[in-house]
PDB file of N, CA and C in Angstrom:
ATOM      1  N   MET A 538       0.848  -1.177   0.000  1.00 84.00           N
ATOM      2  CA  MET A 538       0.000   0.000   0.000  1.00 84.00           C
ATOM      3  C   MET A 538       0.894   1.241   0.000  1.00 84.00           C
ATOM      4  N   GLU A 539       0.590   2.185  -0.857  1.00 91.00           N
ATOM      5  CA  GLU A 539       1.337   3.436  -0.913  1.00 91.00           C
ATOM      6  C   GLU A 539       0.897   4.339   0.237  1.00 91.00           C
ATOM      7  N   LYS A 540       1.863   5.078   0.792  1.00 89.00           N
ATOM      8  CA  LYS A 540       1.565   5.906   1.959  1.00 89.00           C
ATOM      9  C   LYS A 540       2.316   7.222   1.892  1.00 89.00           C
ATOM     10  N   VAL A 541       1.809   8.198   2.602  1.00 88.00           N
ATOM     11  CA  VAL A 541       2.520   9.435   2.888  1.00 88.00           C
ATOM     12  C   VAL A 541       3.057   9.268   4.299  1.00 88.00           C
ATOM     13  N   ILE A 542       4.317   9.564   4.483  1.00 88.00           N
ATOM     14  CA  ILE A 542       4.923   9.435   5.810  1.00 88.00           C
ATOM     15  C   ILE A 542       4.899  10.799   6.480  1.00 88.00           C
ATOM     16  N   LEU A 543       4.310  10.851   7.664  1.00 87.00           N
ATOM     17  CA  LEU A 543       4.209  12.082   8.445  1.00 87.00           C
ATOM     18  C   LEU A 543       5.107  11.915   9.664  1.00 87.00           C
ATOM     19  N   LYS A 544       6.067  12.804   9.810  1.00 88.00           N
ATOM     20  CA  LYS A 544       7.008  12.729  10.919  1.00 88.00           C
ATOM     21  C   LYS A 544       6.671  13.819  11.933  1.00 88.00           C
ATOM     22  N   VAL A 545       6.549  13.432  13.181  1.00 88.00           N
ATOM     23  CA  VAL A 545       6.259  14.372  14.265  1.00 88.00           C
ATOM     24  C   VAL A 545       7.435  14.339  15.225  1.00 88.00           C
ATOM     25  N   GLU A 546       7.954  15.507  15.536  1.00 90.00           N
ATOM     26  CA  GLU A 546       9.058  15.594  16.484  1.00 90.00           C
ATOM     27  C   GLU A 546       8.539  16.197  17.778  1.00 90.00           C
ATOM     28  N   LEU A 547       8.848  15.533  18.877  1.00 91.00           N
ATOM     29  CA  LEU A 547       8.423  16.002  20.187  1.00 91.00           C
ATOM     30  C   LEU A 547       9.648  16.422  20.988  1.00 91.00           C
ATOM     31  N   GLU A 548       9.550  17.578  21.606  1.00 92.00           N
ATOM     32  CA  GLU A 548      10.641  18.076  22.432  1.00 92.00           C
ATOM     33  C   GLU A 548      10.522  17.524  23.842  1.00 92.00           C
ATOM     34  N   ARG A 549      11.581  17.677  24.583  1.00 94.00           N
ATOM     35  CA  ARG A 549      11.579  17.202  25.963  1.00 94.00           C
ATOM     36  C   ARG A 549      10.423  17.812  26.751  1.00 94.00           C
ATOM     37  N   ASP A 550      10.141  19.101  26.545  1.00 93.00           N
ATOM     38  CA  ASP A 550       9.050  19.755  27.263  1.00 93.00           C
ATOM     39  C   ASP A 550       7.706  19.085  26.969  1.00 93.00           C
ATOM     40  N   ASP A 551       7.511  18.636  25.729  1.00 92.00           N
ATOM     41  CA  ASP A 551       6.264  17.962  25.375  1.00 92.00           C
ATOM     42  C   ASP A 551       6.117  16.653  26.140  1.00 92.00           C
ATOM     43  N   ILE A 552       7.188  15.876  26.139  1.00 93.00           N
ATOM     44  CA  ILE A 552       7.169  14.579  26.836  1.00 93.00           C
ATOM     45  C   ILE A 552       7.044  14.791  28.342  1.00 93.00           C
ATOM     46  N   SER A 553       7.785  15.761  28.854  1.00 93.00           N
ATOM     47  CA  SER A 553       7.752  16.059  30.289  1.00 93.00           C
ATOM     48  C   SER A 553       6.356  16.478  30.736  1.00 93.00           C
ATOM     49  N   ALA A 554       5.688  17.295  29.910  1.00 93.00           N
ATOM     50  CA  ALA A 554       4.323  17.729  30.239  1.00 93.00           C
ATOM     51  C   ALA A 554       3.386  16.531  30.346  1.00 93.00           C
ATOM     52  N   MET A 555       3.542  15.559  29.457  1.00 93.00           N
ATOM     53  CA  MET A 555       2.685  14.366  29.510  1.00 93.00           C
ATOM     54  C   MET A 555       2.961  13.567  30.778  1.00 93.00           C
ATOM     55  N   PHE A 556       4.228  13.462  31.146  1.00 93.00           N
ATOM     56  CA  PHE A 556       4.563  12.775  32.396  1.00 93.00           C
ATOM     57  C   PHE A 556       3.897  13.473  33.582  1.00 93.00           C
ATOM     58  N   ARG A 557       3.980  14.822  33.616  1.00 92.00           N
ATOM     59  CA  ARG A 557       3.367  15.575  34.724  1.00 92.00           C
ATOM     60  C   ARG A 557       1.862  15.365  34.755  1.00 92.00           C
ATOM     61  N   LEU A 558       1.231  15.378  33.580  1.00 93.00           N
ATOM     62  CA  LEU A 558      -0.221  15.175  33.527  1.00 93.00           C
ATOM     63  C   LEU A 558      -0.619  13.797  34.057  1.00 93.00           C
ATOM     64  N   SER A 559       0.273  12.817  33.879  1.00 92.00           N
ATOM     65  CA  SER A 559      -0.040  11.470  34.349  1.00 92.00           C
ATOM     66  C   SER A 559       0.479  11.222  35.769  1.00 92.00           C
ATOM     67  N   GLY A 560       0.972  12.292  36.421  1.00 93.00           N
ATOM     68  CA  GLY A 560       1.398  12.161  37.815  1.00 93.00           C
ATOM     69  C   GLY A 560       2.837  11.705  37.982  1.00 93.00           C
ATOM     70  N   GLY A 561       3.600  11.652  36.909  1.00 94.00           N
ATOM     71  CA  GLY A 561       4.977  11.199  36.990  1.00 94.00           C
ATOM     72  C   GLY A 561       5.954  12.323  36.713  1.00 94.00           C
ATOM     73  N   LYS A 562       7.221  11.943  36.596  1.00 95.00           N
ATOM     74  CA  LYS A 562       8.271  12.916  36.302  1.00 95.00           C
ATOM     75  C   LYS A 562       9.221  12.287  35.298  1.00 95.00           C
ATOM     76  N   LEU A 563       9.574  13.061  34.276  1.00 95.00           N
ATOM     77  CA  LEU A 563      10.537  12.608  33.278  1.00 95.00           C
ATOM     78  C   LEU A 563      11.936  12.823  33.827  1.00 95.00           C
ATOM     79  N   THR A 564      12.629  11.734  34.084  1.00 96.00           N
ATOM     80  CA  THR A 564      13.994  11.833  34.609  1.00 96.00           C
ATOM     81  C   THR A 564      14.975  11.981  33.452  1.00 96.00           C
ATOM     82  N   ASP A 565      16.178  12.448  33.778  1.00 96.00           N
ATOM     83  CA  ASP A 565      17.223  12.564  32.761  1.00 96.00           C
ATOM     84  C   ASP A 565      17.552  11.193  32.175  1.00 96.00           C
ATOM     85  N   GLU A 566      17.575  10.178  33.024  1.00 96.00           N
ATOM     86  CA  GLU A 566      17.884   8.817  32.573  1.00 96.00           C
ATOM     87  C   GLU A 566      16.840   8.319  31.573  1.00 96.00           C
ATOM     88  N   LEU A 567      15.580   8.540  31.882  1.00 95.00           N
ATOM     89  CA  LEU A 567      14.511   8.107  30.978  1.00 95.00           C
ATOM     90  C   LEU A 567      14.535   8.917  29.684  1.00 95.00           C
ATOM     91  N   TRP A 568      14.774  10.228  29.803  1.00 96.00           N
ATOM     92  CA  TRP A 568      14.856  11.070  28.604  1.00 96.00           C
ATOM     93  C   TRP A 568      15.999  10.596  27.695  1.00 96.00           C
ATOM     94  N   ASP A 569      17.139  10.252  28.295  1.00 96.00           N
ATOM     95  CA  ASP A 569      18.277   9.782  27.499  1.00 96.00           C
ATOM     96  C   ASP A 569      17.922   8.518  26.717  1.00 96.00           C
ATOM     97  N   LYS A 570      17.079   7.669  27.289  1.00 94.00           N
ATOM     98  CA  LYS A 570      16.648   6.451  26.593  1.00 94.00           C
ATOM     99  C   LYS A 570      15.662   6.765  25.470  1.00 94.00           C
ATOM    100  N   MET A 571      14.882   7.831  25.634  1.00 94.00           N
ATOM    101  CA  MET A 571      13.821   8.144  24.673  1.00 94.00           C
ATOM    102  C   MET A 571      14.281   9.053  23.537  1.00 94.00           C
ATOM    103  N   LYS A 572      15.176   9.993  23.822  1.00 94.00           N
ATOM    104  CA  LYS A 572      15.509  11.007  22.821  1.00 94.00           C
ATOM    105  C   LYS A 572      16.152  10.362  21.594  1.00 94.00           C
ATOM    106  N   ASP A 573      15.883  10.963  20.476  1.00 91.00           N
ATOM    107  CA  ASP A 573      16.377  10.526  19.167  1.00 91.00           C
ATOM    108  C   ASP A 573      15.817   9.169  18.724  1.00 91.00           C
ATOM    109  N   ALA A 574      14.886   8.624  19.482  1.00 92.00           N
ATOM    110  CA  ALA A 574      14.273   7.349  19.100  1.00 92.00           C
ATOM    111  C   ALA A 574      13.135   7.593  18.113  1.00 92.00           C
ATOM    112  N   GLU A 575      12.919   6.630  17.232  1.00 91.00           N
ATOM    113  CA  GLU A 575      11.776   6.698  16.334  1.00 91.00           C
ATOM    114  C   GLU A 575      10.673   5.808  16.897  1.00 91.00           C
ATOM    115  N   CYS A 576       9.458   6.272  16.758  1.00 92.00           N
ATOM    116  CA  CYS A 576       8.304   5.548  17.290  1.00 92.00           C
ATOM    117  C   CYS A 576       7.225   5.532  16.215  1.00 92.00           C
ATOM    118  N   THR A 577       6.884   4.368  15.740  1.00 90.00           N
ATOM    119  CA  THR A 577       5.833   4.245  14.738  1.00 90.00           C
ATOM    120  C   THR A 577       4.511   4.000  15.450  1.00 90.00           C
ATOM    121  N   VAL A 578       3.540   4.845  15.171  1.00 89.00           N
ATOM    122  CA  VAL A 578       2.225   4.731  15.791  1.00 89.00           C
ATOM    123  C   VAL A 578       1.300   4.017  14.804  1.00 89.00           C
ATOM    124  N   GLU A 579       0.726   2.927  15.232  1.00 89.00           N
ATOM    125  CA  GLU A 579      -0.188   2.127  14.411  1.00 89.00           C
ATOM    126  C   GLU A 579      -1.635   2.444  14.808  1.00 89.00           C
ATOM    127  N   ASP A 580      -2.575   2.057  13.960  1.00 86.00           N
ATOM    128  CA  ASP A 580      -3.997   2.276  14.250  1.00 86.00           C
ATOM    129  C   ASP A 580      -4.389   1.720  15.614  1.00 86.00           C
ATOM    130  N   GLU A 581      -3.854   0.577  15.962  1.00 90.00           N
ATOM    131  CA  GLU A 581      -4.200  -0.060  17.236  1.00 90.00           C
ATOM    132  C   GLU A 581      -3.801   0.826  18.422  1.00 90.00           C
ATOM    133  N   ASP A 582      -2.717   1.583  18.258  1.00 91.00           N
ATOM    134  CA  ASP A 582      -2.259   2.474  19.330  1.00 91.00           C
ATOM    135  C   ASP A 582      -3.236   3.617  19.562  1.00 91.00           C
ATOM    136  N   LEU A 583      -3.952   4.008  18.518  1.00 88.00           N
ATOM    137  CA  LEU A 583      -4.888   5.132  18.604  1.00 88.00           C
ATOM    138  C   LEU A 583      -6.276   4.699  19.057  1.00 88.00           C
ATOM    139  N   GLU A 584      -6.476   3.400  19.123  1.00 88.00           N
ATOM    140  CA  GLU A 584      -7.723   2.793  19.578  1.00 88.00           C
ATOM    141  C   GLU A 584      -8.931   3.357  18.842  1.00 88.00           C
ATOM    142  N   ASP A 585      -9.975   3.748  19.552  1.00 89.00           N
ATOM    143  CA  ASP A 585     -11.226   4.172  18.915  1.00 89.00           C
ATOM    144  C   ASP A 585     -11.138   5.570  18.290  1.00 89.00           C
ATOM    145  N   GLN A 586     -10.030   6.261  18.480  1.00 88.00           N
ATOM    146  CA  GLN A 586      -9.873   7.591  17.895  1.00 88.00           C
ATOM    147  C   GLN A 586      -9.012   7.570  16.636  1.00 88.00           C
ATOM    148  N   SER A 587      -8.769   6.394  16.111  1.00 88.00           N
ATOM    149  CA  SER A 587      -7.926   6.234  14.934  1.00 88.00           C
ATOM    150  C   SER A 587      -8.402   7.084  13.756  1.00 88.00           C
ATOM    151  N   ALA A 588      -9.686   7.065  13.459  1.00 88.00           N
ATOM    152  CA  ALA A 588     -10.219   7.805  12.311  1.00 88.00           C
ATOM    153  C   ALA A 588     -10.017   9.308  12.499  1.00 88.00           C
ATOM    154  N   MET A 589     -10.252   9.803  13.704  1.00 89.00           N
ATOM    155  CA  MET A 589     -10.077  11.231  13.971  1.00 89.00           C
ATOM    156  C   MET A 589      -8.617  11.647  13.773  1.00 89.00           C
ATOM    157  N   PHE A 590      -7.686  10.841  14.294  1.00 89.00           N
ATOM    158  CA  PHE A 590      -6.273  11.162  14.130  1.00 89.00           C
ATOM    159  C   PHE A 590      -5.851  11.089  12.668  1.00 89.00           C
ATOM    160  N   ARG A 591      -6.361  10.108  11.924  1.00 89.00           N
ATOM    161  CA  ARG A 591      -6.026   9.986  10.500  1.00 89.00           C
ATOM    162  C   ARG A 591      -6.484  11.228   9.735  1.00 89.00           C
ATOM    163  N   ILE A 592      -7.672  11.713  10.033  1.00 90.00           N
ATOM    164  CA  ILE A 592      -8.181  12.919   9.370  1.00 90.00           C
ATOM    165  C   ILE A 592      -7.316  14.122   9.752  1.00 90.00           C
ATOM    166  N   MET A 593      -6.990  14.247  11.030  1.00 90.00           N
ATOM    167  CA  MET A 593      -6.171  15.359  11.497  1.00 90.00           C
ATOM    168  C   MET A 593      -4.794  15.317  10.835  1.00 90.00           C
ATOM    169  N   PHE A 594      -4.147  14.157  10.828  1.00 90.00           N
ATOM    170  CA  PHE A 594      -2.830  14.030  10.220  1.00 90.00           C
ATOM    171  C   PHE A 594      -2.901  14.263   8.710  1.00 90.00           C
ATOM    172  N   SER A 595      -3.975  13.833   8.085  1.00 90.00           N
ATOM    173  CA  SER A 595      -4.144  14.061   6.648  1.00 90.00           C
ATOM    174  C   SER A 595      -4.247  15.549   6.347  1.00 90.00           C
ATOM    175  N   ALA A 596      -4.976  16.285   7.173  1.00 90.00           N
ATOM    176  CA  ALA A 596      -5.120  17.724   6.975  1.00 90.00           C
ATOM    177  C   ALA A 596      -3.764  18.416   7.075  1.00 90.00           C
ATOM    178  N   ILE A 597      -2.962  18.004   8.042  1.00 89.00           N
ATOM    179  CA  ILE A 597      -1.631  18.593   8.198  1.00 89.00           C
ATOM    180  C   ILE A 597      -0.769  18.277   6.980  1.00 89.00           C
ATOM    181  N   ALA A 598      -0.773  17.018   6.554  1.00 89.00           N
ATOM    182  CA  ALA A 598       0.039  16.608   5.407  1.00 89.00           C
ATOM    183  C   ALA A 598      -0.369  17.349   4.144  1.00 89.00           C
ATOM    184  N   ILE A 599      -1.668  17.464   3.901  1.00 89.00           N
ATOM    185  CA  ILE A 599      -2.157  18.155   2.707  1.00 89.00           C
ATOM    186  C   ILE A 599      -1.699  19.610   2.732  1.00 89.00           C
ATOM    187  N   LYS A 600      -1.884  20.264   3.856  1.00 87.00           N
ATOM    188  CA  LYS A 600      -1.496  21.676   3.969  1.00 87.00           C
ATOM    189  C   LYS A 600      -0.007  21.843   3.705  1.00 87.00           C
ATOM    190  N   LYS A 601       0.818  21.038   4.365  1.00 86.00           N
ATOM    191  CA  LYS A 601       2.270  21.150   4.205  1.00 86.00           C
ATOM    192  C   LYS A 601       2.703  20.822   2.784  1.00 86.00           C
ATOM    193  N   LEU A 602       2.172  19.747   2.227  1.00 87.00           N
ATOM    194  CA  LEU A 602       2.590  19.335   0.889  1.00 87.00           C
ATOM    195  C   LEU A 602       2.151  20.332  -0.167  1.00 87.00           C
ATOM    196  N   LEU A 603       0.959  20.906  -0.019  1.00 85.00           N
ATOM    197  CA  LEU A 603       0.498  21.905  -0.984  1.00 85.00           C
ATOM    198  C   LEU A 603       1.345  23.166  -0.888  1.00 85.00           C
ATOM    199  N   GLN A 604       1.712  23.563   0.317  1.00 81.00           N
ATOM    200  CA  GLN A 604       2.543  24.756   0.476  1.00 81.00           C
ATOM    201  C   GLN A 604       3.949  24.525  -0.079  1.00 81.00           C
ATOM    202  N   GLU A 605       4.534  23.369   0.223  1.00 74.00           N
ATOM    203  CA  GLU A 605       5.897  23.081  -0.207  1.00 74.00           C
ATOM    204  C   GLU A 605       5.987  22.848  -1.709  1.00 74.00           C
ATOM    205  N   ASN A 606       4.928  22.328  -2.305  1.00 71.00           N
ATOM    206  CA  ASN A 606       4.953  21.982  -3.720  1.00 71.00           C
ATOM    207  C   ASN A 606       4.070  22.897  -4.545  1.00 71.00           C
ATOM    208  N   ARG A 607       3.812  24.070  -4.054  1.00 64.00           N
ATOM    209  CA  ARG A 607       2.922  25.017  -4.712  1.00 64.00           C
ATOM    210  C   ARG A 607       3.287  25.204  -6.182  1.00 64.00           C
ATOM    211  N   SER A 608       4.561  25.326  -6.469  1.00 54.00           N
ATOM    212  CA  SER A 608       4.979  25.573  -7.849  1.00 54.00           C
ATOM    213  C   SER A 608       4.826  24.335  -8.730  1.00 54.00           C
ATOM    214  N   LYS A 609       4.657  23.172  -8.138  1.00 60.00           N
ATOM    215  CA  LYS A 609       4.545  21.936  -8.914  1.00 60.00           C
ATOM    216  C   LYS A 609       3.095  21.580  -9.243  1.00 60.00           C
ATOM    217  N   ILE A 610       2.159  22.298  -8.669  1.00 51.00           N
ATOM    218  CA  ILE A 610       0.751  21.987  -8.903  1.00 51.00           C
ATOM    219  C   ILE A 610       0.401  22.364 -10.338  1.00 51.00           C
ATOM    220  N   THR A 611      -0.256  21.487 -11.045  1.00 46.00           N
ATOM    221  CA  THR A 611      -0.582  21.751 -12.447  1.00 46.00           C
ATOM    222  C   THR A 611      -1.652  22.823 -12.557  1.00 46.00           C
ATOM    223  N   GLU A 612      -1.761  23.406 -13.745  1.00 45.00           N
ATOM    224  CA  GLU A 612      -2.688  24.517 -13.940  1.00 45.00           C
ATOM    225  C   GLU A 612      -4.135  24.125 -13.702  1.00 45.00           C
ATOM    226  N   ASP A 613      -4.494  22.900 -13.988  1.00 46.00           N
ATOM    227  CA  ASP A 613      -5.879  22.486 -13.777  1.00 46.00           C
ATOM    228  C   ASP A 613      -6.196  22.318 -12.294  1.00 46.00           C
ATOM    229  N   GLN A 614      -5.193  22.398 -11.449  1.00 52.00           N
ATOM    230  CA  GLN A 614      -5.402  22.327 -10.000  1.00 52.00           C
ATOM    231  C   GLN A 614      -5.093  23.664  -9.342  1.00 52.00           C
ATOM    232  N   SER A 615      -4.989  24.718 -10.139  1.00 50.00           N
ATOM    233  CA  SER A 615      -4.563  26.009  -9.606  1.00 50.00           C
ATOM    234  C   SER A 615      -5.538  26.607  -8.603  1.00 50.00           C
ATOM    235  N   GLU A 616      -6.780  26.137  -8.598  1.00 54.00           N
ATOM    236  CA  GLU A 616      -7.723  26.660  -7.609  1.00 54.00           C
ATOM    237  C   GLU A 616      -7.419  26.142  -6.213  1.00 54.00           C
ATOM    238  N   HIS A 617      -6.548  25.114  -6.100  1.00 49.00           N
ATOM    239  CA  HIS A 617      -6.155  24.593  -4.791  1.00 49.00           C
ATOM    240  C   HIS A 617      -5.039  25.466  -4.245  1.00 49.00           C
ATOM    241  N   LYS A 618      -5.374  26.320  -3.316  1.00 49.00           N
ATOM    242  CA  LYS A 618      -4.397  27.217  -2.727  1.00 49.00           C
ATOM    243  C   LYS A 618      -4.138  26.780  -1.293  1.00 49.00           C
ATOM    244  N   PRO A 619      -2.937  27.057  -0.801  1.00 50.00           N
ATOM    245  CA  PRO A 619      -2.692  26.747   0.601  1.00 50.00           C
ATOM    246  C   PRO A 619      -3.761  27.414   1.467  1.00 50.00           C
ATOM    247  N   PHE A 620      -4.194  26.714   2.474  1.00 51.00           N
ATOM    248  CA  PHE A 620      -5.288  27.223   3.279  1.00 51.00           C
ATOM    249  C   PHE A 620      -4.874  27.328   4.735  1.00 51.00           C
ATOM    250  N   LYS A 621      -5.516  28.224   5.428  1.00 54.00           N
ATOM    251  CA  LYS A 621      -5.335  28.341   6.867  1.00 54.00           C
ATOM    252  C   LYS A 621      -6.670  27.951   7.478  1.00 54.00           C
ATOM    253  N   SER A 622      -6.734  26.755   7.936  1.00 61.00           N
ATOM    254  CA  SER A 622      -7.984  26.212   8.434  1.00 61.00           C
ATOM    255  C   SER A 622      -8.145  26.468   9.926  1.00 61.00           C
ATOM    256  N   HIS A 623      -9.289  26.079  10.400  1.00 65.00           N
ATOM    257  CA  HIS A 623      -9.556  26.128  11.840  1.00 65.00           C
ATOM    258  C   HIS A 623      -8.526  25.268  12.571  1.00 65.00           C
ATOM    259  N   PHE A 624      -8.151  24.155  11.954  1.00 64.00           N
ATOM    260  CA  PHE A 624      -7.160  23.268  12.560  1.00 64.00           C
ATOM    261  C   PHE A 624      -5.826  23.985  12.725  1.00 64.00           C
ATOM    262  N   SER A 625      -5.435  24.789  11.725  1.00 70.00           N
ATOM    263  CA  SER A 625      -4.183  25.551  11.814  1.00 70.00           C
ATOM    264  C   SER A 625      -4.221  26.503  12.995  1.00 70.00           C
ATOM    265  N   ALA A 626      -5.352  27.134  13.192  1.00 73.00           N
ATOM    266  CA  ALA A 626      -5.499  28.053  14.327  1.00 73.00           C
ATOM    267  C   ALA A 626      -5.341  27.300  15.646  1.00 73.00           C
ATOM    268  N   ILE A 627      -5.884  26.105  15.720  1.00 74.00           N
ATOM    269  CA  ILE A 627      -5.758  25.281  16.929  1.00 74.00           C
ATOM    270  C   ILE A 627      -4.289  24.929  17.160  1.00 74.00           C
ATOM    271  N   MET A 628      -3.592  24.548  16.087  1.00 74.00           N
ATOM    272  CA  MET A 628      -2.184  24.191  16.206  1.00 74.00           C
ATOM    273  C   MET A 628      -1.361  25.396  16.680  1.00 74.00           C
ATOM    274  N   GLU A 629      -1.658  26.578  16.166  1.00 79.00           N
ATOM    275  CA  GLU A 629      -0.958  27.778  16.600  1.00 79.00           C
ATOM    276  C   GLU A 629      -1.225  28.073  18.069  1.00 79.00           C
ATOM    277  N   LYS A 630      -2.468  27.880  18.497  1.00 80.00           N
ATOM    278  CA  LYS A 630      -2.813  28.113  19.902  1.00 80.00           C
ATOM    279  C   LYS A 630      -2.062  27.126  20.803  1.00 80.00           C
ATOM    280  N   GLN A 631      -1.963  25.868  20.371  1.00 81.00           N
ATOM    281  CA  GLN A 631      -1.235  24.878  21.158  1.00 81.00           C
ATOM    282  C   GLN A 631       0.244  25.240  21.247  1.00 81.00           C
ATOM    283  N   GLN A 632       0.812  25.762  20.156  1.00 82.00           N
ATOM    284  CA  GLN A 632       2.207  26.199  20.178  1.00 82.00           C
ATOM    285  C   GLN A 632       2.387  27.334  21.182  1.00 82.00           C
ATOM    286  N   GLN A 633       1.445  28.273  21.202  1.00 86.00           N
ATOM    287  CA  GLN A 633       1.513  29.376  22.161  1.00 86.00           C
ATOM    288  C   GLN A 633       1.416  28.848  23.589  1.00 86.00           C
ATOM    289  N   GLN A 634       0.569  27.837  23.810  1.00 86.00           N
ATOM    290  CA  GLN A 634       0.436  27.256  25.139  1.00 86.00           C
ATOM    291  C   GLN A 634       1.736  26.569  25.561  1.00 86.00           C
ATOM    292  N   ARG A 635       2.386  25.864  24.614  1.00 85.00           N
ATOM    293  CA  ARG A 635       3.667  25.223  24.934  1.00 85.00           C
ATOM    294  C   ARG A 635       4.712  26.273  25.306  1.00 85.00           C
ATOM    295  N   GLU A 636       4.736  27.375  24.559  1.00 87.00           N
ATOM    296  CA  GLU A 636       5.681  28.447  24.872  1.00 87.00           C
ATOM    297  C   GLU A 636       5.394  29.046  26.244  1.00 87.00           C
ATOM    298  N   GLU A 637       4.126  29.211  26.578  1.00 88.00           N
ATOM    299  CA  GLU A 637       3.750  29.730  27.894  1.00 88.00           C
ATOM    300  C   GLU A 637       4.171  28.754  28.995  1.00 88.00           C
ATOM    301  N   LEU A 638       3.991  27.452  28.774  1.00 88.00           N
ATOM    302  CA  LEU A 638       4.430  26.449  29.750  1.00 88.00           C
ATOM    303  C   LEU A 638       5.941  26.501  29.940  1.00 88.00           C
ATOM    304  N   ARG A 639       6.685  26.670  28.837  1.00 85.00           N
ATOM    305  CA  ARG A 639       8.141  26.785  28.941  1.00 85.00           C
ATOM    306  C   ARG A 639       8.527  28.014  29.760  1.00 85.00           C
ATOM    307  N   ARG A 640       7.824  29.139  29.520  1.00 87.00           N
ATOM    308  CA  ARG A 640       8.114  30.361  30.248  1.00 87.00           C
ATOM    309  C   ARG A 640       7.850  30.171  31.747  1.00 87.00           C
ATOM    310  N   ILE A 641       6.724  29.540  32.064  1.00 86.00           N
ATOM    311  CA  ILE A 641       6.372  29.281  33.462  1.00 86.00           C
ATOM    312  C   ILE A 641       7.415  28.374  34.113  1.00 86.00           C
ATOM    313  N   LYS A 642       7.831  27.341  33.385  1.00 85.00           N
ATOM    314  CA  LYS A 642       8.835  26.421  33.907  1.00 85.00           C
ATOM    315  C   LYS A 642      10.149  27.145  34.159  1.00 85.00           C
ATOM    316  N   GLU A 643      10.553  27.998  33.213  1.00 87.00           N
ATOM    317  CA  GLU A 643      11.794  28.763  33.385  1.00 87.00           C
ATOM    318  C   GLU A 643      11.703  29.672  34.600  1.00 87.00           C
ATOM    319  N   GLU A 644      10.559  30.334  34.771  1.00 86.00           N
ATOM    320  CA  GLU A 644      10.376  31.206  35.933  1.00 86.00           C
ATOM    321  C   GLU A 644      10.420  30.398  37.232  1.00 86.00           C
ATOM    322  N   ARG A 645       9.773  29.238  37.215  1.00 84.00           N
ATOM    323  CA  ARG A 645       9.753  28.381  38.405  1.00 84.00           C
ATOM    324  C   ARG A 645      11.158  27.899  38.722  1.00 84.00           C
ATOM    325  N   ASP A 646      11.912  27.520  37.685  1.00 85.00           N
ATOM    326  CA  ASP A 646      13.274  27.035  37.889  1.00 85.00           C
ATOM    327  C   ASP A 646      14.191  28.141  38.426  1.00 85.00           C
ATOM    328  N   LYS A 647      13.910  29.388  38.048  1.00 84.00           N
ATOM    329  CA  LYS A 647      14.700  30.520  38.515  1.00 84.00           C
ATOM    330  C   LYS A 647      14.249  30.974  39.918  1.00 84.00           C
ATOM    331  N   GLY A 648      13.102  30.444  40.369  1.00 77.00           N
ATOM    332  CA  GLY A 648      12.609  30.811  41.687  1.00 77.00           C
ATOM    333  C   GLY A 648      11.801  32.093  41.706  1.00 77.00           C
ATOM    334  N   ILE A 649      11.282  32.482  40.561  1.00 58.00           N
ATOM    335  CA  ILE A 649      10.488  33.724  40.480  1.00 58.00           C
ATOM    336  C   ILE A 649       9.090  33.451  40.982  1.00 58.00           C
TER     337      ILE A 649
END
C-alpha cells in the first residue's frame, strides 16, 4: 500500500508535560533512553480515535505538501491554494500554550 509518511518531532518539554499530567516525572535517565528514538504509531495504538487522528494528520500533510509543492501543482489544479484552516489556528494556539508552559517552567526554575 502506498503511503505518505508524516514525521512528528516532540521536544523534551512535550514529553515532560505528559509525564506531569499522568502524575509522573521525566527523569534525565529516561529522557536519554527516549531522545532521538523513532516511534511508529499504528492504528491499534490510537484505539477508537484512529479515524479522527487519521483525518487530522491528513489535513496537516495536505497543507504542508500543498505549500511546499505550490509551484509543482498543475494549472488544472490552480484553484487549490494553501489554506489556513480552523485546525491551523488550533495548532498555533497549542504552540503558544507550549511556549507559555516553557516560560512558566523557566520562571519556576529561577525561583520567580
